[in-house]
Coordinates of C-alpha atoms in Angstrom, one line a residue:
Chain I
X1 CA 34.7 -6.1 -48.5
X2 CA 38.0 -7.6 -47.4
X3 CA 37.6 -10.7 -45.4
X4 CA 38.5 -10.3 -41.7
X5 CA 41.5 -12.1 -40.3
X6 CA 41.1 -14.5 -37.3
X7 CA 42.7 -11.9 -35.0
X8 CA 40.2 -9.2 -36.2
X9 CA 37.2 -11.6 -35.7
X10 CA 38.5 -12.4 -32.2
X11 CA 38.7 -8.7 -31.5
X12 CA 35.1 -8.1 -32.6
X13 CA 33.9 -11.0 -30.3
X14 CA 36.0 -9.7 -27.4
X15 CA 34.5 -6.2 -27.9
X16 CA 30.9 -7.7 -28.0
X17 CA 31.6 -9.7 -24.8
X18 CA 33.0 -6.6 -23.1
X19 CA 29.9 -4.6 -23.8
X20 CA 27.7 -7.4 -22.7
X21 CA 29.6 -7.6 -19.4
X22 CA 29.7 -3.8 -19.0
X23 CA 25.9 -3.8 -19.3
X24 CA 25.5 -6.6 -16.9
X25 CA 27.6 -4.6 -14.4
X26 CA 25.4 -1.5 -14.9
X27 CA 22.3 -3.6 -14.4
X28 CA 23.6 -5.1 -11.2
X29 CA 24.7 -1.7 -10.1
X30 CA 21.2 -0.3 -10.6
X31 CA 19.6 -3.1 -8.7
X32 CA 22.1 -2.8 -5.9
X33 CA 21.4 0.9 -5.8
X34 CA 17.6 0.3 -5.3
X35 CA 18.4 -2.2 -2.6
X36 CA 20.8 0.4 -1.0
X37 CA 18.1 3.0 -0.9
X38 CA 15.8 0.6 1.1
X39 CA 18.6 -0.3 3.4
X40 CA 19.6 3.3 3.9
X41 CA 16.0 4.3 4.5
X42 CA 15.5 1.7 7.2
X43 CA 18.9 2.1 8.8
X44 CA 18.5 5.9 9.1
X45 CA 15.1 5.5 10.8
X46 CA 16.3 2.8 13.1
X47 CA 19.4 4.7 14.2
X48 CA 17.7 8.1 14.5
X49 CA 14.6 6.7 16.1
X50 CA 16.1 4.1 18.4
X51 CA 15.8 6.2 21.5
X52 CA 12.0 6.4 21.1
X53 CA 11.4 2.6 20.8
X54 CA 9.8 2.4 24.3
X55 CA 6.4 1.3 25.5
X56 CA 5.6 4.9 26.3
X57 CA 6.0 5.9 22.6
X58 CA 3.3 3.5 21.6
X59 CA 0.9 4.4 24.5
X60 CA 1.3 8.2 24.7
X61 CA -0.8 10.8 22.9
X62 CA 0.7 13.5 20.6
X63 CA 2.3 16.2 22.7
X64 CA 4.0 19.6 22.3
X65 CA 7.1 18.2 23.9
X66 CA 8.9 15.8 21.5
X67 CA 10.2 13.4 24.2
X68 CA 6.7 12.9 25.7
X69 CA 4.9 12.6 22.3
X70 CA 3.7 9.1 21.3
X71 CA 1.7 7.4 18.5
X72 CA -1.3 6.0 20.4
X73 CA -4.0 8.0 18.6
X74 CA -2.2 7.4 15.3
X75 CA -2.0 3.7 15.3
X76 CA -5.4 3.3 16.8
X77 CA -6.7 5.6 14.1
X78 CA -4.9 3.7 11.3
X79 CA -6.3 0.4 12.6
X80 CA -9.9 1.7 12.7
X81 CA -9.7 3.3 9.3
X82 CA -8.3 0.1 7.9
X83 CA -11.2 -1.8 9.5
X84 CA -13.7 0.5 7.7
X85 CA -11.7 0.2 4.4
X86 CA -11.6 -3.6 4.5
X87 CA -15.3 -3.9 5.4
X88 CA -16.2 -1.7 2.4
X89 CA -13.7 -2.6 -0.2
X90 CA -13.5 -6.4 0.2
X91 CA -17.2 -7.3 -0.4
X92 CA -17.5 -4.7 -3.1
X93 CA -14.3 -5.7 -4.8
X94 CA -14.9 -9.4 -4.7
X95 CA -18.5 -9.0 -5.8
X96 CA -17.4 -6.8 -8.7
X97 CA -14.7 -9.2 -9.8
X98 CA -17.0 -12.2 -9.5
X99 CA -19.6 -10.4 -11.7
X100 CA -17.1 -9.4 -14.4
X101 CA -15.7 -12.9 -14.6
X102 CA -18.6 -15.2 -14.0
X103 CA -21.8 -13.3 -14.9
X104 CA -21.1 -10.5 -17.3
X105 CA -22.1 -10.7 -20.9
X106 CA -20.0 -8.9 -23.5
X107 CA -22.0 -5.7 -23.8
X108 CA -21.5 -1.9 -23.6
X109 CA -22.0 -1.7 -19.8
X110 CA -19.4 -4.4 -19.2
X111 CA -16.9 -2.7 -21.5
X112 CA -17.5 0.7 -19.7
X113 CA -16.9 -0.9 -16.3
X114 CA -13.7 -2.6 -17.5
X115 CA -12.2 0.5 -19.1
X116 CA -13.2 2.4 -16.0
X117 CA -11.4 0.2 -13.6
X118 CA -8.2 0.5 -15.7
X119 CA -8.5 4.3 -15.8
X120 CA -9.3 4.6 -12.0
X121 CA -5.9 2.9 -11.2
X122 CA -4.2 5.8 -13.0
X123 CA -6.1 8.6 -11.1
X124 CA -3.8 10.4 -8.6
X125 CA -4.7 9.5 -5.0
X126 CA -5.2 13.1 -4.0
X127 CA -8.1 13.3 -6.5
X128 CA -9.8 10.7 -4.4
X129 CA -9.3 13.0 -1.5
X130 CA -11.1 15.8 -3.4
X131 CA -13.9 13.4 -4.3
X132 CA -14.3 12.4 -0.6
X133 CA -14.2 16.0 0.5
X134 CA -17.0 17.0 -1.8
X135 CA -19.2 13.8 -1.5
X136 CA -18.5 12.1 1.9
X137 CA -17.6 15.1 4.0
X138 CA -20.2 17.6 2.8
X139 CA -22.9 16.0 0.6
X140 CA -23.3 12.9 2.9
X141 CA -22.4 14.9 6.0
X142 CA -20.0 12.3 7.4
X143 CA -17.7 15.1 8.4
X144 CA -13.9 14.7 8.9
X145 CA -14.3 11.3 10.4
X146 CA -13.0 7.7 10.4
X147 CA -16.0 6.7 8.2
X148 CA -15.1 9.3 5.5
X149 CA -11.4 8.3 5.6
X150 CA -12.2 4.5 5.5
X151 CA -14.6 4.9 2.6
X152 CA -12.1 7.1 0.6
X153 CA -9.3 4.5 0.9
X154 CA -11.8 1.8 0.1
X155 CA -12.6 3.5 -3.3
X156 CA -8.8 3.9 -3.8
X157 CA -7.9 0.2 -3.4
X158 CA -11.1 -1.1 -5.1
X159 CA -9.3 -1.5 -8.5
X160 CA -6.5 -3.5 -6.9
X161 CA -8.9 -5.9 -5.2
X162 CA -11.1 -6.2 -8.4
X163 CA -8.1 -7.0 -10.6
X164 CA -6.6 -9.6 -8.3
X165 CA -10.0 -11.2 -7.8
X166 CA -10.4 -11.5 -11.5
X167 CA -7.0 -12.9 -12.0
X168 CA -7.6 -15.5 -9.3
X169 CA -10.9 -16.5 -10.8
X170 CA -9.5 -16.7 -14.3
X171 CA -6.9 -19.2 -13.2
X172 CA -9.7 -21.7 -12.3
X173 CA -10.2 -24.1 -15.1
X174 CA -13.6 -24.3 -16.8
X175 CA -14.0 -28.0 -15.9
X176 CA -14.6 -27.0 -12.3
X177 CA -17.6 -24.9 -13.3
X178 CA -18.8 -27.5 -15.8
X179 CA -18.6 -30.2 -13.1
X180 CA -20.5 -28.2 -10.6
X181 CA -23.2 -27.2 -13.1
X182 CA -23.5 -30.8 -14.4
X183 CA -24.7 -32.0 -11.0
X184 CA -27.3 -29.3 -11.0
X185 CA -25.8 -26.4 -9.1
X186 CA -26.9 -22.9 -10.1
X187 CA -24.4 -20.2 -11.1
X188 CA -24.4 -18.8 -7.6
X189 CA -24.0 -22.2 -6.0
X190 CA -21.0 -22.8 -8.3
X191 CA -19.5 -19.5 -7.2
X192 CA -20.3 -19.9 -3.6
X193 CA -19.0 -23.4 -3.2
X194 CA -16.3 -23.6 -5.8
X195 CA -15.1 -20.4 -7.4
X196 CA -14.8 -18.2 -4.3
X197 CA -13.1 -20.9 -2.1
X198 CA -10.6 -21.8 -4.8
X199 CA -9.9 -18.2 -5.7
X200 CA -9.5 -17.3 -2.0
X201 CA -5.6 -17.2 -1.8
X202 CA -5.4 -14.9 -4.8
X203 CA -8.1 -12.7 -3.5
X204 CA -6.4 -12.5 -0.1
X205 CA -3.1 -11.5 -1.7
X206 CA -4.9 -8.6 -3.5
X207 CA -6.7 -7.6 -0.3
X208 CA -3.4 -7.5 1.7
X209 CA -1.6 -5.5 -1.0
X210 CA -4.5 -3.1 -1.2
X211 CA -4.6 -2.6 2.5
X212 CA -0.8 -2.1 2.7
X213 CA -1.2 0.6 0.1
X214 CA -4.1 2.2 2.0
X215 CA -2.3 2.2 5.4
X216 CA 0.5 4.3 3.9
X217 CA -1.7 6.8 2.0
X218 CA -1.5 10.3 3.3
X219 CA -2.6 12.7 0.7
X220 CA -6.3 11.8 0.4
X221 CA -6.7 11.7 4.2
X222 CA -5.1 15.1 4.6
X223 CA -7.4 16.4 1.9
X224 CA -10.6 15.4 3.7
X225 CA -9.2 17.3 6.6
X226 CA -8.0 14.8 9.2
X227 CA -6.6 16.7 12.2
X228 CA -2.9 16.5 12.8
X229 CA -3.1 16.9 16.6
X230 CA -5.4 14.4 18.3
X231 CA -5.0 13.7 22.0
X232 CA -7.9 11.4 22.5
X233 CA -9.2 8.1 21.3
X234 CA -12.5 7.5 19.4
X235 CA -15.3 6.5 21.9
X236 CA -15.3 2.8 22.7
X237 CA -18.8 1.3 22.2
X238 CA -21.0 1.5 25.3
X239 CA -18.3 3.3 27.3
X240 CA -19.4 6.1 29.6
X241 CA -19.4 9.4 27.7
X242 CA -19.8 12.8 29.4
X243 CA -23.1 13.9 31.1
X244 CA -24.1 10.3 32.1
X245 CA -24.7 9.1 28.5
X246 CA -23.0 6.1 27.0
X247 CA -21.4 6.0 23.6
X248 CA -23.3 4.1 20.9
X249 CA -22.0 1.1 19.1
X250 CA -21.0 3.1 16.0
X251 CA -20.1 6.5 17.5
X252 CA -16.4 5.9 16.8
X253 CA -17.2 6.0 13.0
X254 CA -17.9 9.7 13.2
X255 CA -15.1 10.6 15.5
X256 CA -12.2 12.9 14.5
X257 CA -9.0 10.9 14.1
X258 CA -5.4 10.9 13.0
X259 CA -3.4 8.1 11.3
X260 CA 0.2 7.1 11.2
X261 CA 1.3 8.8 8.0
X262 CA -0.3 12.1 9.1
X263 CA 1.5 11.9 12.4
X264 CA 4.8 11.4 10.6
X265 CA 4.0 14.3 8.2
X266 CA 3.2 16.5 11.2
X267 CA 6.5 15.7 12.9
X268 CA 8.6 15.9 9.7
X269 CA 7.3 19.4 8.9
X270 CA 8.2 20.8 12.4
X271 CA 11.3 23.0 12.4
X272 CA 12.4 21.6 15.9
X273 CA 14.9 18.7 15.2
X274 CA 13.8 16.9 18.3
X275 CA 10.6 15.9 16.4
X276 CA 12.8 14.4 13.6
X277 CA 13.5 11.6 16.1
X278 CA 9.8 11.0 16.6
X279 CA 9.2 11.1 12.8
X280 CA 12.0 8.5 12.3
X281 CA 10.6 6.2 15.0
X282 CA 7.0 6.5 13.7
X283 CA 8.2 6.0 10.1
X284 CA 9.9 2.8 11.1
X285 CA 6.8 1.5 12.8
X286 CA 4.8 2.3 9.6
X287 CA 7.4 0.7 7.4
X288 CA 7.3 -2.5 9.5
X289 CA 3.5 -2.6 9.2
X290 CA 3.6 -2.0 5.4
X291 CA 6.5 -4.3 4.6
X292 CA 5.2 -7.2 6.7
X293 CA 1.9 -7.0 5.0
X294 CA 3.6 -7.0 1.6
X295 CA 5.9 -9.9 2.7
X296 CA 2.8 -11.9 3.7
X297 CA 1.3 -11.2 0.3
X298 CA 4.4 -12.2 -1.6
X299 CA 4.7 -15.4 0.5
X300 CA 1.1 -16.3 -0.1
X301 CA 1.5 -15.8 -3.9
X302 CA 4.6 -17.9 -3.8
X303 CA 2.9 -20.7 -1.9
X304 CA 0.0 -20.6 -4.3
X305 CA 2.2 -20.9 -7.4
X306 CA 3.8 -24.0 -5.8
X307 CA 0.7 -25.8 -4.6
X308 CA -2.0 -25.4 -7.1
X309 CA -2.0 -28.0 -9.8
X310 CA -5.4 -28.6 -11.4
Chain H
X1 CA -38.6 -31.1 -19.3
X2 CA -38.4 -31.1 -15.6
X3 CA -42.0 -32.5 -15.3
X4 CA -41.1 -35.4 -17.5
X5 CA -38.0 -36.1 -15.5
X6 CA -39.9 -36.2 -12.2
X7 CA -42.6 -38.3 -13.8
X8 CA -40.0 -40.9 -14.8
X9 CA -38.4 -41.0 -11.4
X10 CA -41.6 -41.4 -9.4
X11 CA -44.8 -43.4 -9.8
X12 CA -47.8 -41.4 -10.7
X13 CA -49.9 -40.8 -7.6
X14 CA -51.4 -37.8 -5.7
X15 CA -48.8 -37.3 -3.1
X16 CA -46.0 -37.2 -5.7
X17 CA -47.9 -34.7 -7.8
X18 CA -47.9 -32.6 -4.7
X19 CA -44.2 -32.9 -4.5
X20 CA -43.8 -31.9 -8.1
X21 CA -45.5 -28.6 -7.6
X22 CA -43.4 -28.1 -4.5
X23 CA -40.2 -28.7 -6.5
X24 CA -41.4 -26.4 -9.2
X25 CA -42.1 -23.7 -6.7
X26 CA -38.6 -24.3 -5.2
X27 CA -37.1 -24.0 -8.7
X28 CA -39.0 -20.7 -9.3
X29 CA -37.6 -19.4 -6.0
X30 CA -34.2 -20.5 -7.0
X31 CA -34.4 -18.6 -10.2
X32 CA -35.6 -15.5 -8.4
X33 CA -32.7 -15.7 -5.9
X34 CA -30.2 -16.2 -8.7
X35 CA -31.4 -13.0 -10.4
X36 CA -31.3 -11.1 -7.2
X37 CA -27.7 -12.2 -6.6
X38 CA -26.8 -11.2 -10.1
X39 CA -28.3 -7.8 -9.6
X40 CA -26.4 -7.3 -6.4
X41 CA -23.1 -8.3 -8.0
X42 CA -23.8 -5.9 -10.9
X43 CA -24.5 -3.1 -8.5
X44 CA -21.1 -3.7 -6.9
X45 CA -19.4 -3.6 -10.3
X46 CA -21.0 -0.3 -11.1
X47 CA -19.5 1.3 -8.0
X48 CA -16.3 1.9 -10.0
X49 CA -18.3 3.8 -12.7
X50 CA -20.1 5.8 -9.9
X51 CA -16.6 6.7 -8.5
X52 CA -15.6 8.1 -11.8
X53 CA -18.8 10.0 -12.2
X54 CA -18.4 11.3 -8.6
X55 CA -14.9 12.5 -9.3
X56 CA -16.0 14.3 -12.5
X57 CA -19.1 15.8 -10.8
X58 CA -17.3 17.1 -7.8
X59 CA -14.4 18.6 -9.7
X60 CA -16.5 20.1 -12.4
X61 CA -19.2 21.6 -10.2
X62 CA -16.8 23.2 -7.8
X63 CA -14.7 24.5 -10.7
X64 CA -17.7 26.0 -12.3
X65 CA -18.3 28.1 -9.2
X66 CA -14.6 28.9 -9.2
X67 CA -14.6 30.1 -12.8
X68 CA -17.7 32.2 -12.0
X69 CA -15.4 34.5 -10.0
X70 CA -12.0 34.0 -11.8
X71 CA -11.8 34.2 -15.6
X72 CA -10.3 31.2 -17.4
X73 CA -7.9 33.5 -19.3
X74 CA -6.4 34.8 -16.0
X75 CA -6.3 31.3 -14.7
X76 CA -4.2 30.1 -17.6
X77 CA -2.0 33.2 -18.2
X78 CA -1.4 34.9 -14.8
X79 CA 2.1 34.5 -13.6
X80 CA 1.3 34.7 -9.9
X81 CA -0.4 32.3 -7.6
X82 CA -1.6 33.9 -4.4
X83 CA -5.2 32.6 -4.0
X84 CA -5.3 33.2 -0.2
X85 CA -3.9 36.7 -0.2
X86 CA -6.0 39.9 -0.2
X87 CA -4.6 40.7 -3.6
X88 CA -5.5 37.3 -5.0
X89 CA -4.0 36.0 -8.2
X90 CA -4.8 32.6 -9.8
X91 CA -2.1 31.7 -12.3
X92 CA -2.1 27.9 -12.5
X93 CA 1.1 28.1 -14.6
X94 CA 3.0 28.7 -11.4
X95 CA 1.9 25.3 -10.0
X96 CA 2.2 23.5 -13.3
X97 CA 5.8 24.7 -13.6
X98 CA 6.6 23.1 -10.2
X99 CA 4.8 19.9 -11.2
X100 CA 6.5 19.6 -14.6
X101 CA 10.0 20.4 -13.2
X102 CA 9.8 17.8 -10.4
X103 CA 8.3 15.2 -12.7
X104 CA 11.1 15.8 -15.2
X105 CA 13.8 15.2 -12.5
X106 CA 12.0 12.1 -11.4
X107 CA 11.6 10.7 -14.9
X108 CA 15.3 11.5 -15.7
X109 CA 16.1 9.0 -12.9
X110 CA 13.3 6.5 -13.2
X111 CA 13.2 5.9 -17.0
X112 CA 16.9 5.1 -17.6
X113 CA 17.2 3.1 -14.3
X114 CA 13.9 1.3 -14.7
X115 CA 14.6 0.4 -18.3
X116 CA 18.2 -0.9 -17.5
X117 CA 16.9 -3.0 -14.6
X118 CA 14.1 -4.4 -16.9
X119 CA 16.6 -5.3 -19.7
X120 CA 19.0 -6.8 -17.2
X121 CA 16.3 -8.9 -15.5
X122 CA 14.6 -10.0 -18.7
X123 CA 17.7 -10.6 -20.9
X124 CA 20.8 -11.2 -18.7
X125 CA 19.9 -12.3 -15.2
X126 CA 19.4 -16.0 -14.5
X127 CA 16.1 -17.0 -12.9
X128 CA 17.6 -17.1 -9.4
X129 CA 18.6 -13.4 -9.5
X130 CA 15.1 -12.6 -10.8
X131 CA 13.4 -14.5 -8.0
X132 CA 15.3 -12.4 -5.5
X133 CA 15.2 -9.1 -7.4
X134 CA 11.5 -8.9 -8.2
X135 CA 10.3 -9.0 -4.5
X136 CA 12.9 -6.4 -3.6
X137 CA 11.6 -4.1 -6.2
X138 CA 8.0 -4.8 -5.1
X139 CA 9.0 -3.9 -1.5
X140 CA 10.6 -0.6 -2.8
X141 CA 7.3 0.2 -4.6
X142 CA 5.3 -0.5 -1.4
X143 CA 7.1 2.0 0.8
X144 CA 4.6 4.7 1.8
X145 CA 5.3 8.0 0.1
X146 CA 5.4 9.9 3.4
X147 CA 8.4 7.8 4.4
X148 CA 10.1 8.7 1.1
X149 CA 9.2 12.4 1.9
X150 CA 11.0 12.1 5.2
X151 CA 13.9 10.4 3.4
X152 CA 14.1 13.2 0.8
X153 CA 14.0 16.1 3.4
X154 CA 16.2 14.7 6.1
X155 CA 18.6 12.3 4.4
X156 CA 18.9 13.1 0.6
X157 CA 18.8 16.9 0.9
X158 CA 21.8 17.0 3.4
X159 CA 23.7 14.7 1.2
X160 CA 23.0 16.8 -1.9
X161 CA 24.0 20.0 0.1
X162 CA 27.3 18.4 0.7
X163 CA 28.0 18.4 -3.1
X164 CA 26.0 21.6 -3.9
X165 CA 26.4 23.9 -1.0
X166 CA 24.0 26.5 -2.5
X167 CA 21.1 24.1 -2.5
X168 CA 18.3 25.4 -0.2
X169 CA 16.7 23.2 2.5
X170 CA 13.6 22.6 0.3
X171 CA 14.2 21.9 -3.4
X172 CA 12.5 20.3 -6.4
X173 CA 15.7 18.5 -7.1
X174 CA 15.8 16.4 -3.9
X175 CA 12.1 15.7 -4.0
X176 CA 12.3 14.8 -7.7
X177 CA 15.3 12.4 -7.2
X178 CA 13.5 10.5 -4.5
X179 CA 10.3 10.4 -6.5
X180 CA 12.4 8.9 -9.3
X181 CA 13.6 6.1 -7.1
X182 CA 10.0 5.5 -6.0
X183 CA 8.9 5.2 -9.6
X184 CA 11.7 2.8 -10.7
X185 CA 9.9 -0.4 -9.6
X186 CA 6.7 0.4 -11.6
X187 CA 8.7 1.1 -14.8
X188 CA 11.0 -1.9 -14.3
X189 CA 8.3 -4.4 -13.5
X190 CA 6.0 -3.4 -16.4
X191 CA 8.8 -3.1 -18.9
X192 CA 10.2 -6.5 -17.9
X193 CA 6.8 -8.1 -18.4
X194 CA 6.6 -6.5 -21.9
X195 CA 10.1 -7.7 -22.9
X196 CA 9.5 -11.2 -21.6
X197 CA 6.4 -11.4 -23.8
X198 CA 8.6 -11.1 -26.9
X199 CA 8.8 -14.6 -28.4
X200 CA 12.1 -16.5 -27.9
X201 CA 12.3 -17.2 -31.6
X202 CA 13.1 -13.6 -32.3
X203 CA 16.1 -13.7 -29.9
X204 CA 17.3 -17.0 -31.3
X205 CA 17.1 -15.6 -34.8
X206 CA 19.3 -12.7 -33.7
X207 CA 21.8 -14.9 -31.9
X208 CA 22.0 -17.1 -34.9
X209 CA 23.1 -14.2 -37.0
X210 CA 26.0 -13.7 -34.5
X211 CA 24.6 -10.8 -32.6
X212 CA 25.6 -10.3 -28.9
X213 CA 23.1 -10.3 -26.1
X214 CA 23.3 -6.5 -25.7
X215 CA 22.8 -6.0 -29.4
X216 CA 19.8 -8.4 -29.4
X217 CA 18.3 -6.7 -26.4
X218 CA 18.6 -3.2 -27.9
X219 CA 17.9 -3.9 -31.6
X220 CA 15.4 -6.8 -31.4
X221 CA 13.8 -7.1 -28.0
X222 CA 13.3 -3.4 -27.1
X223 CA 11.8 -2.4 -30.5
X224 CA 9.5 -5.4 -30.3
X225 CA 8.3 -4.5 -26.8
X226 CA 8.2 -0.7 -27.4
X227 CA 4.4 -0.4 -26.9
X228 CA 4.7 -2.0 -23.5
X229 CA 7.7 0.2 -22.6
X230 CA 5.7 3.3 -23.6
X231 CA 2.9 2.2 -21.4
X232 CA 5.2 1.8 -18.5
X233 CA 6.7 5.3 -19.0
X234 CA 3.2 6.8 -19.2
X235 CA 2.3 5.1 -15.9
X236 CA 5.6 6.6 -14.5
X237 CA 4.6 10.1 -15.7
X238 CA 1.1 9.7 -14.1
X239 CA 2.7 8.7 -10.8
X240 CA 5.1 11.6 -10.9
X241 CA 2.5 14.2 -11.8
X242 CA 0.1 12.9 -9.1
X243 CA 2.7 12.4 -6.4
X244 CA 1.9 14.5 -3.3
X245 CA 3.6 13.8 0.0
X246 CA 7.2 13.8 -1.2
X247 CA 6.8 17.2 -2.7
X248 CA 4.7 18.6 0.2
X249 CA 7.5 17.5 2.6
X250 CA 10.7 18.1 0.7
X251 CA 10.0 20.7 -2.0
X252 CA 8.6 23.5 0.2
X253 CA 5.1 24.8 -0.5
X254 CA 5.7 28.4 -1.7
X255 CA 4.4 29.1 -5.2
X256 CA 7.3 29.8 -7.5
X257 CA 7.2 30.1 -11.3
X258 CA 10.5 28.3 -12.1
X259 CA 11.9 25.5 -14.1
X260 CA 15.1 25.4 -12.0
X261 CA 15.1 22.2 -9.9
X262 CA 17.5 23.9 -7.4
X263 CA 14.7 26.1 -6.1
X264 CA 11.8 25.3 -3.8
X265 CA 8.4 25.4 -5.4
X266 CA 4.8 24.4 -4.9
X267 CA 3.2 21.8 -7.2
X268 CA -0.5 21.3 -7.9
X269 CA -0.7 18.5 -5.4
X270 CA 1.3 20.2 -2.6
X271 CA -0.9 23.3 -2.9
X272 CA -4.0 21.1 -2.3
X273 CA -2.3 19.7 0.8
X274 CA -1.4 23.1 2.0
X275 CA -5.0 24.4 1.7
X276 CA -6.4 21.2 3.2
X277 CA -4.2 21.6 6.3
X278 CA -5.7 25.0 6.9
X279 CA -9.2 25.6 7.9
X280 CA -11.1 27.0 4.9
X281 CA -14.8 27.4 5.1
X282 CA -16.9 25.2 2.7
X283 CA -17.9 27.2 -0.3
X284 CA -15.3 30.0 -0.1
X285 CA -13.1 30.8 -3.1
X286 CA -10.1 29.3 -1.4
X287 CA -12.0 26.0 -1.0
X288 CA -13.0 26.0 -4.7
X289 CA -9.4 26.7 -5.8
X290 CA -8.3 23.2 -4.8
X291 CA -11.0 21.7 -6.9
X292 CA -9.9 23.8 -9.9
X293 CA -6.3 22.7 -9.2
X294 CA -7.5 19.1 -8.9
X295 CA -9.3 19.3 -12.2
X296 CA -6.2 20.7 -13.9
X297 CA -4.2 17.7 -12.4
X298 CA -6.7 15.2 -13.7
X299 CA -6.7 16.8 -17.2
X300 CA -2.8 16.5 -17.3
X301 CA -2.9 12.8 -16.3
X302 CA -5.8 12.3 -18.8
X303 CA -3.7 13.9 -21.6
X304 CA -0.8 11.6 -20.9
X305 CA -3.0 8.5 -20.7
X306 CA -4.6 9.3 -24.0
X307 CA -1.1 9.9 -25.4
X308 CA -0.2 6.5 -24.0
X309 CA -3.2 4.7 -25.6
X310 CA -2.3 6.4 -28.9
X311 CA 1.4 5.3 -28.7
X312 CA 0.4 1.8 -27.9
X313 CA -2.0 1.6 -30.8
X314 CA 0.6 3.1 -33.2
X315 CA 3.6 1.0 -32.2
X316 CA 1.8 -2.2 -31.3
X317 CA 3.4 -5.2 -33.0
X318 CA 1.8 -8.6 -33.2
X319 CA 3.6 -11.9 -33.5

């Protein structure tokens, strides 16, 4: 091979640098495009939906007339469903994570549970809807209610909470456990007074991310048969119901309901363009809910990384 | 052991003996309580296994009733899907074609874009850019799919129609493109993790031989991280195949045996939504159809996941 002259070597280097910079530009472009999509999405909904950002929109029920329709039943429904989801998923998820990290021995059962959790995360959300339709709605007889929806979403976000709990617990050094046990604490006392409190920020991050995912989920809730047109609120505990009776403390659990994403779906699929405005406004409200939850989670994680030094 | 300890700590008299038995009783209680707590925690951990069993039980049992009235051969070979008509046909191919076409469009966007972003973030960007870019990607991944559906139908479709006037109001193309954007963060973040796990010494070796950054990224880092990249692509495929709302909103819901993304078509998921929106009686053949469709969907994701595990095992490199 003939040796290269200085000019030729310079040309090779220049070519290499050129391709490096070209790739950098493509990378920046791709990132900018992703950012552009978020901005376009939000801008479109704000501009289109701006005329609906009134108090009436938040405190009106769904209506056949686009201008009078509001999201009262939808956001109340979303809130109540999230309440059920959190009540079910947080204790279950934290307990499962705690068991797998602090108690479990390496055996077949533990292995099955671990593989299972990984696999469940890849199951499409609509399949959880089918599970809930078969089990919660018909087998358990919960019907198409807030309780069914809340439990469905709880199962859906359980893997997220379990995984984040485990990661938070794993980050606690062994000396904390040893110290606690050395002064005579039992395993549970170690967990109760040391492991859980120290893992709390990590667990909380996982819970918020899980709930943000759940509040935007549409498919499983449609599958269990949530109604799209609801012009009433679930019964308030002890309020006067019809025929002189009062509603029980838990009557709202079995009430029919609608949630924000279903309301948006309903408005988006109507041919009348007047409802597009409603869909845009409701979409923006949902985005604000989800993104602020995510932002809180990201902030929490950031704080955690900065503060904790064992 | 405990008795001895107590003995050493306190003088030997009657009242202290009484205390010893008290302490032993307390310790026995403590043991019992510990075991109870462990059992409760184990029960919580098995909920995930019960969920899987529940999914399999529901899908399989309803599908068995379904296949009692529809033959499996018809289900797999019929070219029409009209389960709710009087002249009912149950050709799942029709729905699978919609699912595969939209997934293909989505992955054609998500895999190149996600991989480029991952290579850029892991090999080129300085840490400041990364600190800003990762949360942005996370936010993009956190946007509810119904909002993406709205975006596909009412923003992206009109823009596409400006360039392709013949594009109908509902199309697999527009739904697929938006679905691709939705999947980019998943692929980018998992691939980046995989590439960052490649040891620095390998890059340094490559630089020392005079390779450029891009050459090192493509010929050293990517091959070393290939099993992680494959895993992220498989996750992307799973997301695309299982995605529901974008397709239900923007791709139309009429069954259509086609591989042309310019046409509207139903997918497995959007068919389930369509049936669930109606009011089908529990136990009817229409009701069972969605479980057979759901089982098909689960099988498709399962096949891809097994493929993913196999790929990871085959290409795994250890350093």
